[in-house]
CSV table of C-alpha atoms in Angstrom, one decimal:
chain,number,residue,atom,x,y,z
A,115,MET,CA,0.0,-0.1,0.1
A,116,MET,CA,1.5,3.0,-1.3
A,117,MET,CA,1.1,5.8,1.3
A,118,ALA,CA,-0.2,9.6,1.2
A,119,HIS,CA,-0.8,11.9,3.6
A,120,ILE,CA,-1.4,9.6,6.4
A,121,VAL,CA,-4.6,10.2,8.7
A,122,THR,CA,-7.0,7.4,8.9
A,123,ASP,CA,-10.3,7.0,10.6
A,124,ALA,CA,-9.2,3.9,12.2
A,125,ALA,CA,-6.0,5.7,13.5
A,126,ALA,CA,-7.5,8.9,14.8
A,127,PRO,CA,-7.8,8.9,18.8
A,128,PRO,CA,-11.5,9.1,19.4
A,129,SER,CA,-11.5,13.1,20.5
A,130,GLY,CA,-13.9,16.0,20.1
A,131,PRO,CA,-12.6,17.4,16.6
A,132,ILE,CA,-11.9,14.7,15.2
A,133,LEU,CA,-15.8,13.2,15.4
A,134,ASN,CA,-16.9,17.2,14.6
A,135,TYR,CA,-14.6,16.8,11.5
A,136,ARG,CA,-16.6,13.1,10.3
A,137,ARG,CA,-19.5,14.5,10.8
A,138,LEU,CA,-18.9,17.1,8.8
A,139,LEU,CA,-17.8,15.9,6.3
A,140,ASP,CA,-20.2,13.7,6.1
A,141,ALA,CA,-22.6,16.1,5.8
A,142,LEU,CA,-21.0,17.6,2.5
A,143,LEU,CA,-21.1,14.2,0.8
A,144,TRP,CA,-25.3,13.6,1.2
A,145,ILE,CA,-25.5,17.1,0.6
A,146,THR,CA,-23.0,17.3,-2.6
A,147,SER,CA,-25.1,13.7,-3.7
A,148,PHE,CA,-27.9,15.1,-2.6
A,149,SER,CA,-27.7,18.2,-5.3
A,150,GLY,CA,-26.7,16.4,-7.7
A,151,SER,CA,-30.1,16.3,-10.0
A,152,VAL,CA,-29.9,20.3,-10.1
A,153,VAL,CA,-28.4,20.6,-13.5
A,154,PHE,CA,-30.0,22.7,-15.5
A,155,ILE,CA,-28.2,25.5,-14.6
A,156,GLU,CA,-24.1,25.8,-15.2
A,157,PRO,CA,-22.1,25.5,-13.5
A,158,SER,CA,-24.4,23.2,-11.4
A,159,PRO,CA,-24.7,23.3,-7.3
A,160,TYR,CA,-22.9,20.1,-7.5
A,161,ASP,CA,-19.7,21.6,-8.8
A,162,PHE,CA,-19.1,23.5,-5.9
A,163,LEU,CA,-20.0,21.2,-3.1
A,164,ILE,CA,-18.2,18.5,-4.6
A,165,LEU,CA,-14.7,21.6,-4.7
A,166,LEU,CA,-15.3,22.0,-1.5
A,167,THR,CA,-16.2,18.6,0.0
A,168,MET,CA,-12.6,17.7,-2.5
A,169,VAL,CA,-11.3,20.1,-0.3
A,170,VAL,CA,-12.4,19.1,3.2
A,171,TRP,CA,-11.2,15.5,2.9
A,172,PHE,CA,-8.0,16.3,1.6
A,173,LEU,CA,-7.1,18.8,4.6
A,174,GLY,CA,-8.6,15.8,6.8
A,175,GLY,CA,-6.0,13.0,5.1
A,176,PHE,CA,-6.5,10.1,2.8
A,177,THR,CA,-4.3,6.6,2.1
A,178,LEU,CA,-3.5,6.1,-1.2
A,179,HIS,CA,-4.2,2.0,-2.0
A,180,ARG,CA,-2.6,0.2,-4.6
A,181,GLY,CA,-5.8,-1.0,-5.1
A,182,VAL,CA,-6.9,2.4,-7.1
A,183,LEU,CA,-4.2,2.7,-9.1
A,184,PRO,CA,-5.0,1.0,-12.0
A,185,GLY,CA,-8.5,2.6,-12.5
A,186,ALA,CA,-6.8,6.2,-11.5
A,187,ALA,CA,-3.8,5.6,-14.1
A,188,LEU,CA,-6.8,4.9,-17.2
A,189,MET,CA,-8.7,8.0,-16.3
A,190,ILE,CA,-5.4,10.4,-15.8
A,191,LEU,CA,-4.5,8.6,-19.5
A,192,TRP,CA,-7.8,9.3,-21.1
A,193,THR,CA,-7.4,13.3,-19.5
A,194,LEU,CA,-4.3,13.7,-21.2
A,195,GLY,CA,-5.0,11.9,-24.9
A,196,GLY,CA,-7.6,14.4,-24.4
A,197,TYR,CA,-5.6,17.7,-24.0
A,198,ILE,CA,-2.7,16.4,-26.6
A,199,SER,CA,-5.4,16.1,-29.2
A,200,LEU,CA,-6.4,19.8,-27.8
A,201,ILE,CA,-2.8,21.2,-28.8
A,202,PRO,CA,-3.8,22.3,-32.6
A,203,TYR,CA,-6.9,24.2,-30.9
A,204,TRP,CA,-5.7,26.1,-28.1
A,205,ASN,CA,-7.0,29.2,-29.5
A,206,GLU,CA,-10.5,28.4,-29.8
A,207,PRO,CA,-12.8,28.3,-26.6
A,208,ASP,CA,-15.6,25.5,-27.0
A,209,PRO,CA,-12.8,22.8,-27.0
A,210,VAL,CA,-10.4,24.3,-24.4
A,211,GLU,CA,-14.1,24.5,-22.3
A,212,PHE,CA,-14.8,21.0,-23.3
A,213,MET,CA,-11.7,19.6,-22.1
A,214,THR,CA,-11.7,22.1,-18.6
A,215,HIS,CA,-14.8,19.7,-17.9
A,216,THR,CA,-12.8,16.2,-18.6
A,217,LEU,CA,-10.9,17.5,-16.5
A,218,PHE,CA,-13.1,18.2,-14.0
A,219,ILE,CA,-14.8,15.2,-13.8
A,220,SER,CA,-11.7,13.2,-13.9
A,221,MET,CA,-10.6,14.9,-11.3
A,222,THR,CA,-13.8,13.8,-9.3
A,223,GLY,CA,-13.6,10.5,-10.5
A,224,VAL,CA,-10.1,10.3,-8.8
A,225,PHE,CA,-11.6,11.5,-5.9
A,226,TYR,CA,-14.1,9.1,-5.3
A,227,MET,CA,-11.7,6.0,-5.6
A,228,LEU,CA,-9.9,7.2,-2.7
A,229,PHE,CA,-12.7,8.6,-0.8
A,230,PHE,CA,-14.8,5.4,-0.7
A,231,SER,CA,-11.6,3.2,-0.1
A,232,GLN,CA,-11.6,4.3,3.4
A,233,ASP,CA,-14.9,3.3,5.4
A,234,ALA,CA,-16.4,2.2,2.5
A,235,GLU,CA,-18.9,0.8,3.3
A,236,ARG,CA,-20.7,3.5,5.4
A,237,ARG,CA,-19.5,6.1,3.2
A,238,PHE,CA,-21.1,4.2,0.2
A,239,GLU,CA,-24.4,3.8,1.9
A,240,LEU,CA,-24.2,7.9,2.5
A,241,CYS,CA,-23.4,8.7,-1.1
A,242,MET,CA,-26.3,6.8,-2.0
A,243,SER,CA,-28.9,8.1,0.2
A,244,GLY,CA,-28.6,11.4,-0.5
A,245,TYR,CA,-28.7,10.4,-4.1
A,246,ALA,CA,-32.2,8.5,-3.7
A,247,ALA,CA,-33.3,11.6,-2.4
A,248,SER,CA,-32.1,13.4,-5.3
A,249,CYS,CA,-34.1,10.7,-7.0
A,250,MET,CA,-37.1,11.8,-5.5
A,251,LEU,CA,-37.2,15.3,-5.6
A,252,ALA,CA,-35.9,15.1,-9.3
A,253,ALA,CA,-38.6,12.8,-9.8
A,254,ILE,CA,-41.3,15.3,-8.3
A,255,ILE,CA,-40.3,18.0,-10.6
A,256,ALA,CA,-40.0,16.0,-13.6
A,257,VAL,CA,-43.4,13.7,-13.3
A,258,GLY,CA,-45.0,17.0,-12.0
A,259,SER,CA,-44.8,18.8,-15.1
A,260,TRP,CA,-45.1,16.2,-17.6
A,261,ALA,CA,-48.2,15.8,-16.1
A,262,GLN,CA,-48.6,19.6,-16.6
A,263,LEU,CA,-49.9,20.2,-12.9
A,264,PHE,CA,-46.9,22.3,-12.5
A,265,GLY,CA,-44.5,24.8,-14.0
A,266,ASN,CA,-44.3,25.7,-17.8
A,267,PRO,CA,-44.2,22.8,-20.2
A,268,GLN,CA,-42.6,24.4,-22.8
A,269,THR,CA,-39.5,24.9,-20.8
A,270,MET,CA,-39.7,21.7,-18.3
A,271,THR,CA,-40.9,18.9,-21.1
A,272,LEU,CA,-38.7,18.0,-24.9
A,273,ASP,CA,-41.4,16.8,-27.7
A,274,GLY,CA,-43.8,15.7,-24.6
A,275,ARG,CA,-40.5,13.8,-22.8
A,276,ALA,CA,-39.8,14.9,-19.0
A,277,MET,CA,-36.7,16.4,-18.4
A,278,ALA,CA,-36.4,18.9,-15.7
A,279,PRO,CA,-34.5,19.8,-13.2
A,280,PHE,CA,-32.4,17.9,-16.2
A,281,LYS,CA,-31.8,19.7,-19.9
A,282,ASP,CA,-32.0,16.4,-21.6
A,283,PRO,CA,-34.7,13.8,-21.0
A,284,ASN,CA,-32.3,10.9,-21.3
A,285,VAL,CA,-29.8,12.3,-18.9
A,286,LEU,CA,-33.0,12.6,-16.3
A,287,GLY,CA,-33.5,8.9,-17.2
A,288,SER,CA,-30.5,7.6,-16.8
A,289,TYR,CA,-30.3,9.8,-13.5
A,290,MET,CA,-32.9,7.7,-12.0
A,291,VAL,CA,-31.4,4.1,-12.5
A,292,PRO,CA,-29.0,4.1,-9.7
A,293,GLY,CA,-32.1,5.5,-7.8
A,294,LEU,CA,-34.1,3.0,-8.7
A,295,LEU,CA,-31.7,0.5,-8.0
A,296,PHE,CA,-30.7,1.3,-4.5
A,297,PHE,CA,-34.6,1.5,-3.4
A,298,VAL,CA,-35.4,-2.4,-5.3
A,299,GLN,CA,-32.4,-3.6,-3.5
A,300,ARG,CA,-33.8,-2.8,-0.5
A,301,LEU,CA,-36.9,-5.0,-1.1
A,302,LEU,CA,-34.7,-7.5,-2.3
A,303,LEU,CA,-32.8,-7.8,1.0
A,304,GLY,CA,-35.5,-7.0,3.2
A,305,ARG,CA,-34.3,-4.0,4.5
A,306,MET,CA,-37.8,-2.3,5.1
A,307,ARG,CA,-37.1,-0.6,8.6
A,308,TYR,CA,-38.6,2.5,6.7
A,309,TRP,CA,-40.6,0.4,4.2
A,310,PRO,CA,-42.5,3.8,3.3
A,311,VAL,CA,-40.0,5.7,2.0
A,312,THR,CA,-38.6,2.9,0.2
A,313,LEU,CA,-41.8,2.2,-1.5
A,314,LEU,CA,-42.5,5.6,-2.9
A,315,GLY,CA,-39.0,6.3,-4.0
A,316,LEU,CA,-39.1,3.3,-6.2
A,317,ALA,CA,-42.6,4.5,-7.7
A,318,LEU,CA,-41.4,7.9,-8.4
A,319,SER,CA,-38.0,6.6,-9.4
A,320,GLY,CA,-40.2,4.6,-11.6
A,321,ALA,CA,-42.6,7.0,-12.9
A,322,ALA,CA,-39.6,9.6,-13.6
A,323,LEU,CA,-38.0,7.0,-15.5
A,324,PHE,CA,-41.1,6.3,-17.6
A,325,ALA,CA,-42.4,9.9,-18.4
A,326,SER,CA,-38.4,10.3,-19.7
A,327,PHE,CA,-39.1,7.9,-22.5
A,328,SER,CA,-35.7,7.7,-23.0
A,329,ARG,CA,-35.3,4.2,-25.1
A,330,GLY,CA,-31.4,3.7,-23.5
A,331,SER,CA,-33.0,4.4,-20.2
A,332,TRP,CA,-35.6,2.0,-20.0
A,333,GLY,CA,-33.3,-0.7,-21.4
A,334,ALA,CA,-30.8,0.0,-18.5
A,335,GLY,CA,-33.6,0.5,-16.0
A,336,ILE,CA,-34.8,-3.1,-16.9
A,337,VAL,CA,-30.8,-4.8,-17.4
A,338,SER,CA,-29.8,-3.4,-14.1
A,339,VAL,CA,-32.4,-4.2,-12.1
A,340,PHE,CA,-32.0,-7.6,-13.3
A,341,VAL,CA,-28.2,-8.4,-13.0
A,342,LEU,CA,-29.2,-7.2,-9.0
A,343,THR,CA,-32.0,-9.2,-8.7
A,344,LEU,CA,-29.6,-11.7,-10.0
A,345,LEU,CA,-26.3,-11.6,-8.5
A,346,SER,CA,-28.5,-11.2,-5.3
A,347,MET,CA,-30.1,-14.3,-5.7
A,348,ILE,CA,-26.6,-16.3,-6.5
A,349,THR,CA,-25.2,-14.8,-3.5
A,350,ALA,CA,-28.4,-15.1,-1.0
A,351,ASP,CA,-26.8,-17.3,2.2
A,352,SER,CA,-30.0,-19.5,2.3
A,353,ARG,CA,-32.9,-20.8,-0.3
A,354,ARG,CA,-35.1,-19.0,2.1
A,355,MET,CA,-33.5,-15.7,1.1
A,356,ARG,CA,-33.4,-16.6,-2.4
A,357,LEU,CA,-37.1,-17.1,-2.4
A,358,ARG,CA,-37.6,-14.1,-0.6
A,359,ILE,CA,-35.5,-12.1,-3.5
A,360,GLY,CA,-37.3,-14.0,-6.0
A,361,ALA,CA,-40.9,-13.3,-4.5
A,362,ALA,CA,-40.1,-9.7,-4.2
A,363,ALA,CA,-38.8,-9.1,-7.8
A,364,ALA,CA,-42.1,-10.6,-8.9
A,365,THR,CA,-43.9,-8.5,-7.1
A,366,ALA,CA,-42.2,-5.1,-8.4
A,367,THR,CA,-42.1,-6.5,-11.6
A,368,LEU,CA,-46.1,-7.0,-11.3
A,369,ILE,CA,-46.5,-3.2,-9.9
A,370,VAL,CA,-44.4,-1.7,-12.5
A,371,SER,CA,-46.2,-3.6,-15.2
A,372,LEU,CA,-49.6,-2.7,-14.3
A,373,GLY,CA,-48.4,0.8,-13.6
A,374,VAL,CA,-47.5,1.1,-17.3
A,375,ALA,CA,-50.5,-0.4,-18.5
A,376,GLY,CA,-52.7,1.6,-16.6
A,377,VAL,CA,-51.0,4.7,-18.4
A,378,LEU,CA,-51.4,3.4,-21.3
A,379,ALA,CA,-55.0,2.4,-21.1
A,380,THR,CA,-56.5,5.5,-19.6
A,381,ASP,CA,-54.4,8.0,-22.3
A,382,ALA,CA,-54.2,7.1,-26.0
A,383,SER,CA,-52.0,10.3,-26.9
A,384,VAL,CA,-49.0,8.5,-24.2
A,385,ARG,CA,-49.7,5.2,-25.6
A,386,GLU,CA,-49.1,6.1,-29.1
A,387,PHE,CA,-46.3,7.9,-28.0
A,388,PHE,CA,-44.5,5.2,-25.8
A,389,PHE,CA,-44.9,2.7,-28.7
A,390,LYS,CA,-43.1,5.3,-31.3
A,391,ARG,CA,-40.3,5.8,-28.5
A,392,ALA,CA,-39.8,2.1,-28.1
A,393,SER,CA,-39.3,1.3,-31.5
A,394,ALA,CA,-35.7,-0.2,-32.0
A,395,THR,CA,-34.5,2.7,-34.0
A,396,GLN,CA,-35.8,6.4,-35.3
A,397,GLU,CA,-35.2,8.5,-38.1
A,398,TYR,CA,-32.1,10.1,-36.9
A,399,ASP,CA,-30.6,6.6,-36.4
A,400,GLU,CA,-30.7,5.6,-39.8
A,401,GLY,CA,-29.3,6.0,-43.3
A,402,PRO,CA,-25.5,6.6,-43.8
A,403,THR,CA,-26.0,10.0,-42.7
A,404,GLY,CA,-27.9,9.0,-39.4
A,405,ARG,CA,-26.5,8.4,-35.8
A,406,PHE,CA,-25.5,5.0,-36.7
A,407,GLY,CA,-24.1,6.1,-40.4
A,408,ASN,CA,-22.0,8.5,-39.1
A,409,GLN,CA,-19.9,6.1,-36.8
A,410,LEU,CA,-19.4,3.8,-39.0
A,411,ARG,CA,-18.2,6.2,-41.9
A,412,SER,CA,-15.7,7.6,-38.9
A,413,LEU,CA,-14.2,4.6,-38.5
A,414,PRO,CA,-11.6,4.8,-41.3
A,415,MET,CA,-10.9,8.3,-40.1
A,416,LEU,CA,-10.2,7.3,-36.8
A,417,VAL,CA,-7.5,4.9,-37.5
A,418,GLU,CA,-5.4,6.9,-39.8
A,419,ARG,CA,-5.5,10.0,-36.7
A,420,PRO,CA,-3.3,8.8,-34.0
A,421,ASN,CA,-4.6,12.1,-32.0
A,422,GLY,CA,-8.0,11.6,-33.2
A,423,MET,CA,-10.2,14.8,-34.4
A,424,GLY,CA,-9.9,17.2,-31.5
A,425,PRO,CA,-12.3,17.6,-28.6
A,426,LEU,CA,-15.6,18.6,-30.5
A,427,ARG,CA,-13.9,17.8,-33.7
A,428,PHE,CA,-16.6,14.9,-34.7
A,429,ARG,CA,-19.5,17.6,-34.8
A,430,LEU,CA,-17.5,19.8,-37.6
A,431,THR,CA,-17.1,16.8,-40.1
A,432,PHE,CA,-20.7,14.7,-39.6
A,433,GLY,CA,-22.7,17.4,-38.5
A,434,ILE,CA,-24.0,16.5,-35.1
A,435,GLU,CA,-22.4,14.3,-32.0
A,436,PRO,CA,-21.2,10.8,-32.4
A,437,HIS,CA,-23.9,9.5,-29.4
A,438,ASN,CA,-21.1,7.1,-28.9
A,439,SER,CA,-18.6,7.9,-25.5
A,440,TYR,CA,-16.4,5.5,-27.5
A,441,VAL,CA,-16.2,6.4,-30.6
A,442,ASN,CA,-15.8,10.1,-28.9
A,443,ALA,CA,-13.0,8.5,-27.2
A,444,PHE,CA,-10.7,8.1,-29.9
A,445,ALA,CA,-12.2,11.1,-31.9
A,446,SER,CA,-11.7,13.7,-29.3
A,447,ASN,CA,-9.2,11.7,-26.9
A,448,GLY,CA,-7.0,10.1,-29.7
A,449,TRP,CA,-5.8,6.8,-29.2
A,450,LEU,CA,-4.6,6.8,-25.9
A,451,GLY,CA,-8.0,8.3,-24.9
A,452,GLY,CA,-9.8,5.8,-26.4
A,453,PHE,CA,-7.7,3.0,-25.7
A,454,ALA,CA,-7.6,4.4,-21.8
A,455,PHE,CA,-11.0,4.7,-21.9
A,456,LEU,CA,-12.3,1.5,-23.3
A,457,GLY,CA,-9.5,-0.3,-20.6
A,458,LEU,CA,-11.2,1.6,-17.9
A,459,ALA,CA,-14.9,0.1,-19.0
A,460,THR,CA,-13.0,-3.9,-18.9
A,461,LEU,CA,-11.2,-3.3,-15.8
A,462,SER,CA,-14.2,-1.9,-14.1
A,463,LEU,CA,-16.5,-4.2,-14.7
A,464,GLY,CA,-14.3,-7.0,-13.7
A,465,VAL,CA,-13.5,-6.1,-10.1
A,466,LEU,CA,-16.8,-5.3,-9.9
A,467,LEU,CA,-17.8,-8.8,-10.8
A,468,ARG,CA,-15.0,-10.4,-8.5
A,469,ALA,CA,-16.4,-7.9,-6.2
A,470,SER,CA,-19.8,-8.5,-6.1
A,471,LEU,CA,-19.2,-12.7,-5.7
A,472,GLN,CA,-17.1,-13.0,-2.9
A,473,ARG,CA,-18.0,-12.3,0.6
A,474,THR,CA,-16.8,-9.2,2.1
A,475,PRO,CA,-18.4,-6.4,4.0
A,476,PHE,CA,-18.3,-4.6,0.5
A,477,GLN,CA,-20.9,-7.3,-1.7
A,478,ARG,CA,-23.6,-5.9,-1.2
A,479,SER,CA,-22.4,-2.5,-2.3
A,480,ALA,CA,-20.5,-3.6,-5.1
A,481,GLN,CA,-23.2,-5.1,-6.8
A,482,LEU,CA,-25.1,-2.0,-7.0
A,483,VAL,CA,-22.6,0.0,-8.4
A,484,ALA,CA,-21.7,-3.5,-10.7
A,485,ALA,CA,-25.7,-3.6,-11.9
A,486,ALA,CA,-25.6,0.8,-12.5
A,487,ALA,CA,-22.2,0.8,-14.6
A,488,LEU,CA,-22.3,-2.1,-16.5
A,489,VAL,CA,-25.4,-0.4,-18.4
A,490,PHE,CA,-24.1,2.8,-18.5
A,491,PHE,CA,-21.1,1.3,-20.1
A,492,LEU,CA,-23.8,-0.2,-22.3
A,493,GLN,CA,-25.0,3.0,-22.8
A,494,GLY,CA,-22.0,4.1,-24.1
A,495,LEU,CA,-22.6,2.6,-27.2
A,496,GLN,CA,-26.0,4.7,-28.5
A,497,ILE,CA,-24.9,8.1,-26.3
A,498,ASP,CA,-22.4,9.9,-25.0
A,499,ILE,CA,-22.0,9.1,-21.1
A,500,ASP,CA,-18.3,10.5,-20.8
A,501,HIS,CA,-19.7,14.0,-19.0
A,502,TRP,CA,-22.5,12.8,-16.8
A,503,ARG,CA,-21.1,13.9,-13.1
A,504,PHE,CA,-23.3,11.2,-12.1
A,505,PHE,CA,-22.0,8.7,-13.9
A,506,TRP,CA,-17.9,8.9,-12.7
A,507,ILE,CA,-19.5,8.9,-9.2
A,508,PHE,CA,-19.8,4.6,-10.0
A,509,VAL,CA,-17.0,4.5,-11.9
A,510,GLY,CA,-14.9,6.0,-8.4
A,511,ALA,CA,-17.3,3.6,-6.2
A,512,ALA,CA,-15.5,0.7,-8.5
A,513,TRP,CA,-12.2,1.0,-7.5
A,514,GLY,CA,-13.1,2.6,-4.3
A,515,LEU,CA,-14.7,-0.7,-3.4
A,516,GLU,CA,-11.7,-3.0,-4.6
A,517,ALA,CA,-9.1,-1.5,-2.8
A,518,ALA,CA,-11.3,-1.4,0.5
A,519,ARG,CA,-11.9,-5.7,-0.5
A,520,MET,CA,-8.3,-6.2,-0.7
A,521,ARG,CA,-7.4,-4.6,2.6
A,522,TRP,CA,-10.3,-6.6,3.7
A,523,VAL,CA,-8.6,-9.8,2.4
A,524,VAL,CA,-4.9,-9.0,3.4
A,525,ARG,CA,-6.4,-8.1,7.2
A,526,THR,CA,-8.4,-11.3,7.2
A,527,GLU,CA,-5.7,-13.6,5.9
A,528,HIS,CA,-3.3,-12.1,8.2
A,529,SER,CA,-5.7,-12.7,11.4
A,530,GLY,CA,-6.2,-16.1,10.3
A,531,SER,CA,-2.6,-16.8,10.1
A,532,SER,CA,-2.1,-15.2,13.1
A,533,LEU,CA,-4.9,-17.8,14.9
A,534,ARG,CA,-3.7,-21.0,13.2
A,535,ALA,CA,-0.1,-20.0,14.6
A,536,GLN,CA,-1.2,-19.5,18.3
A,537,ARG,CA,-2.9,-23.1,17.8
A,538,SER,CA,-0.1,-24.6,16.3
A,539,ASN,CA,2.4,-23.6,18.9
A,540,PRO,CA,0.0,-22.6,22.1
A,541,GLU,CA,1.7,-20.9,25.0
A,542,PRO,CA,3.0,-23.4,28.0
A,543,ARG,CA,1.0,-23.0,31.0
A,544,GLY,CA,1.8,-23.2,34.5
A,545,GLU,CA,4.4,-20.2,36.4
A,546,SER,CA,6.8,-18.6,34.3
A,547,PHE,CA,10.5,-18.0,35.5
A,548,VAL,CA,12.7,-15.0,34.9
A,549,ALA,CA,16.1,-15.8,35.7
């Protein structure tokens, strides 16, 4: 383990100032997570709060565990590739602003890696509780404006799709996915201490996801819940628990299906729009100049350009954005950034799968992150996810939980070795004599 500024929670004495610092950091983390859905203004409240949280965390000290190094290195290389590609366009404000945002979100990703590597289970639970509360607030605003209960539909919706308090219905829908998983996991594991809030949060998140009319987000919601349920059943402690998980999943599926069917049955215009949005492709996807056609036509160009096209240069050639994070990584960040992003996706999912199947205190957290990260990386095939602020929370959590898992395994093995040594070499009983 490589050591940075060493001040850990475990080593800190239980004094008043340390406790107050911990409460301050916890409060900042929760408020920052809660603010994540308010992004219709730039810079958003989240941008200021995450910077403040990072400063307060840094002043308290941290450890740098080797478990986060692969993820952090790949994220740095992805960003570095973008700045190398930016060199010919330093005098253009839009590419510079784009890369400044890239640098900022990569910093937050590394922060979450380091932050969750210590006190991982408690910190991740705290972060997700704020995130889930944020989803409930955003869902109330989104569904209420979509149903024309309040607000101006022209500014709070887009072509009949809910988007407030975001600026894009697709981002609203995808933001709801981790919140949905948070509430679903509580049902699956029988964590029903605050069951009215859990059920309300599940209903609101699902309603906002539906009202976004985002094909990618719908698919992400379905696939992520399936993956979370499957991982939960595979790692269940008993047959009785597997049956409970299956029954909870079936009940939730039935309720959601009945809710969607009820909405479609009562409003013909919503039903027509639903089936239109549910089709595999839209008009702007098809043809040689459609979304997928542009992506295919760009591949030979990217093979010939090690530095890519430069940040935000893809749209100058093809008229629209890539709508594919992997194509965009090669186009905006060159070969260095493109392969780094591919490596980050592959290795992040690999460490999450291992953490999801191994019995550790972080297993359930890893399963939620695995389900969310998987669908986000899949969505990257049809939308640009690399500048979603919340996406980097889960990439960072993947490597933070991996570092925590590695530390726990080493500590457990050491404790087991010490116990075996004591059993094989017991201390002699009776009086001890000193010469």
